[in-house]
Coordinates of C-alpha atoms and ligand atoms in Angstrom, one line a residue:
M1 CA 0.0 0.0 0.0
S2 CA 1.4 3.4 -0.8
L3 CA 1.7 5.8 2.1
D4 CA 0.1 9.3 2.0
P5 CA 2.8 12.1 2.2
R6 CA 0.1 14.5 3.2
H7 CA -0.8 12.5 6.3
A8 CA 1.5 12.8 9.4
V9 CA 1.5 11.0 12.7
Y10 CA 2.6 12.9 15.8
A11 CA 3.3 10.2 18.4
G12 CA 4.4 10.6 22.0
S13 CA 3.7 9.8 25.6
F14 CA 1.7 13.0 26.2
D15 CA 1.9 12.3 30.0
P16 CA 0.4 14.9 30.3
P17 CA -0.2 16.9 27.1
T18 CA 1.4 20.3 27.4
A19 CA 1.1 23.7 25.8
G20 CA 4.2 22.8 23.7
H21 CA 2.5 19.6 22.4
L22 CA -0.7 21.5 21.5
D23 CA 1.3 24.1 19.7
L24 CA 3.0 21.4 17.6
I25 CA -0.3 19.8 16.9
R26 CA -1.8 23.1 15.6
R27 CA 1.2 23.7 13.4
G28 CA 1.3 20.2 12.1
A29 CA -2.4 20.3 11.3
A30 CA -1.8 23.5 9.3
L31 CA 1.1 21.9 7.3
F32 CA -0.4 18.4 6.6
G33 CA -3.7 17.4 5.1
R34 CA -4.3 15.0 8.0
L35 CA -2.6 14.7 11.4
T36 CA -3.0 11.7 13.7
V37 CA -2.0 12.3 17.3
A38 CA -1.0 8.9 18.7
V39 CA -0.5 8.1 22.4
G40 CA 2.2 5.4 22.7
V41 CA 1.4 2.7 25.2
N42 CA 4.4 1.0 26.6
P43 CA 3.6 -1.5 29.4
D44 CA 7.2 -1.2 30.7
K45 CA 6.9 2.5 31.2
Q46 CA 5.2 3.9 34.3
T47 CA 2.9 6.8 33.4
L48 CA 0.9 9.2 35.6
M49 CA -2.2 9.1 33.4
T50 CA -3.7 6.1 31.8
A51 CA -3.7 5.8 28.0
D52 CA -7.4 6.4 28.0
E53 CA -7.1 9.5 30.0
R54 CA -4.4 10.9 27.7
V55 CA -6.5 10.1 24.6
T56 CA -9.6 11.7 26.1
L57 CA -7.7 14.9 27.0
L58 CA -6.1 15.1 23.6
E59 CA -9.5 14.6 21.9
E60 CA -10.9 17.5 24.0
L61 CA -7.9 19.7 23.1
T62 CA -8.2 19.0 19.4
A63 CA -12.0 19.0 19.1
G64 CA -11.9 22.2 17.1
I65 CA -9.3 21.1 14.6
D66 CA -11.0 19.3 11.7
N67 CA -8.1 17.3 10.3
V68 CA -6.8 15.9 13.6
R69 CA -7.7 12.5 14.9
V70 CA -6.4 11.0 18.1
G71 CA -5.5 7.3 18.6
S72 CA -3.2 5.1 20.6
F73 CA -0.9 2.3 19.8
S74 CA 1.5 -0.2 21.4
G75 CA 4.5 -1.6 19.6
L76 CA 6.7 0.1 17.1
T77 CA 5.7 3.6 16.1
V78 CA 6.7 3.0 12.4
D79 CA 4.2 0.0 12.4
F80 CA 1.4 2.2 13.6
V81 CA 2.3 4.9 11.1
R82 CA 2.2 2.4 8.3
D83 CA -1.1 0.9 9.5
E84 CA -2.5 4.5 9.3
G85 CA -1.3 4.8 5.8
A86 CA 0.8 7.9 6.7
A87 CA 4.2 8.6 5.2
V88 CA 5.4 11.1 7.8
M89 CA 6.2 11.1 11.5
L90 CA 6.1 14.5 13.1
R91 CA 8.5 15.3 16.0
G92 CA 9.3 18.5 18.0
L93 CA 12.7 19.8 18.8
R94 CA 13.3 21.9 21.9
G95 CA 17.1 22.1 21.9
L96 CA 20.3 20.3 21.5
A97 CA 19.4 17.5 24.0
D98 CA 16.3 16.7 21.8
I99 CA 18.4 16.7 18.6
E100 CA 20.8 14.1 20.0
L101 CA 18.0 11.7 20.9
E102 CA 15.8 12.4 17.9
L103 CA 18.7 11.9 15.4
T104 CA 19.3 8.4 16.8
M105 CA 15.6 7.6 16.8
S106 CA 15.0 8.9 13.3
L107 CA 17.9 7.0 11.9
T108 CA 16.7 3.8 13.6
N109 CA 13.2 4.4 12.2
R110 CA 14.5 5.0 8.7
S111 CA 16.3 1.7 8.8
L112 CA 13.1 0.0 9.9
A113 CA 10.9 1.9 7.5
P114 CA 12.8 3.7 4.6
D115 CA 9.5 4.9 3.1
I116 CA 8.5 6.9 6.2
E117 CA 10.1 10.3 6.7
T118 CA 10.5 12.1 10.1
V119 CA 9.8 15.8 9.9
F120 CA 10.9 18.0 12.7
L121 CA 9.4 21.3 13.8
M122 CA 11.3 23.6 16.2
A123 CA 9.5 24.3 19.3
N124 CA 8.2 27.9 19.7
A125 CA 10.5 30.0 21.9
E126 CA 7.8 30.4 24.5
Y127 CA 7.5 26.6 24.9
T128 CA 11.1 25.3 24.6
H129 CA 11.4 24.9 28.4
I130 CA 8.2 22.9 28.7
S131 CA 8.4 19.1 29.3
S132 CA 5.9 16.7 30.7
T133 CA 8.5 15.8 33.4
L134 CA 8.8 19.3 34.6
I135 CA 5.1 19.8 34.7
K136 CA 4.6 16.7 36.8
Q137 CA 7.2 18.0 39.3
I138 CA 5.4 21.3 39.5
A139 CA 2.0 19.6 40.0
K140 CA 3.4 17.4 42.7
L141 CA 5.4 20.0 44.7
G142 CA 3.6 23.2 43.9
G143 CA 2.0 25.4 46.7
P144 CA -1.2 27.4 46.8
G145 CA -0.4 29.2 43.5
V146 CA 0.1 26.0 41.5
T147 CA -3.1 26.2 39.5
G148 CA -2.0 29.6 38.0
Q149 CA 1.5 28.3 37.4
L150 CA 0.2 25.2 35.5
R151 CA -2.1 27.3 33.4
E152 CA 1.0 28.8 31.8
L153 CA 2.4 25.4 30.9
V154 CA -0.5 23.1 30.0
P155 CA -3.8 23.7 28.2
A156 CA -6.6 24.6 30.6
P157 CA -8.5 21.2 30.5
V158 CA -5.4 19.4 31.7
V159 CA -4.9 21.4 34.9
A160 CA -7.6 19.8 37.1
P161 CA -7.1 16.1 36.1
L162 CA -3.3 16.6 36.5
L163 CA -3.6 18.1 40.0
A164 CA -6.2 15.4 41.0
K165 CA -3.5 12.7 40.4
Y166 CA -1.3 14.2 43.2
H167 CA -3.8 15.9 45.5
G168 CA -7.1 14.0 45.0
E169 CA -10.3 15.4 43.5
Ligands
ADP201 P1 8.2 10.9 24.0 O1 8.0 10.0 25.1 O2 8.0 10.3 22.6 O3 9.4 11.8 24.1 P2 6.7 13.3 24.6 O4 5.2 13.3 24.8 O5 7.6 13.8 25.7 O6 6.9 11.8 24.1 O7 7.0 14.1 23.3 C1 6.5 13.8 22.0 C2 7.1 14.8 21.0 O8 6.8 16.1 21.3 C3 8.6 14.7 20.9 O9 9.0 14.9 19.5 C4 9.1 15.9 21.7 O10 10.3 16.4 21.3 C5 8.0 16.9 21.3 N1 7.8 17.9 22.4 C6 7.7 17.7 23.7 N2 7.6 18.9 24.4 C7 7.6 19.8 23.4 C8 7.5 21.3 23.4 N3 7.4 21.9 24.6 N4 7.5 21.9 22.3 C9 7.6 21.2 21.1 N5 7.7 19.9 21.0 C10 7.7 19.2 22.1

């Protein structure tokens, strides 16, 4: 089956989805005809949110973007991308540390699937410092002002479910 070069898959852990992820989704959706946002499920990796929770949040965040669909997969990302019929994997780069990792990953993926290209978008300057790991630390350790702090870092619908994970409902 030939793969569609106008269809990209943006795969990640999204644990939780951040403002940086959403920015990349919006920009990817503007570039490609179709964008599939894919939550990777790795049973060996401990996550804060379940795959279903992450999918539901991403669906809410992308509800207004017509050409975006949200899914989940386990196994190799390239296999999911091929099953989708997409020819492109979209990834974000925040800085040198990302480049190092992403280069290795994209070369490995190319050897597994030479007909699938990885396309990188540079993070927007206002989001380069944002990572899911950092956000989890703030949610866990933050004081009374934590809701306001998180609103700068994650889309609004993510704040309450994220805080509930550490501090109850
Ligand atoms: P993974 O476990 O695959 O690294 P992530 O959910 O952390 O999953 O990230 C998925 C993709 O989004 C990666 O390409 C990552 O570089 C990119 N990304 C993460 N945070 C940002 C951000 N703040 N701005 C732009 N891209 C980002």
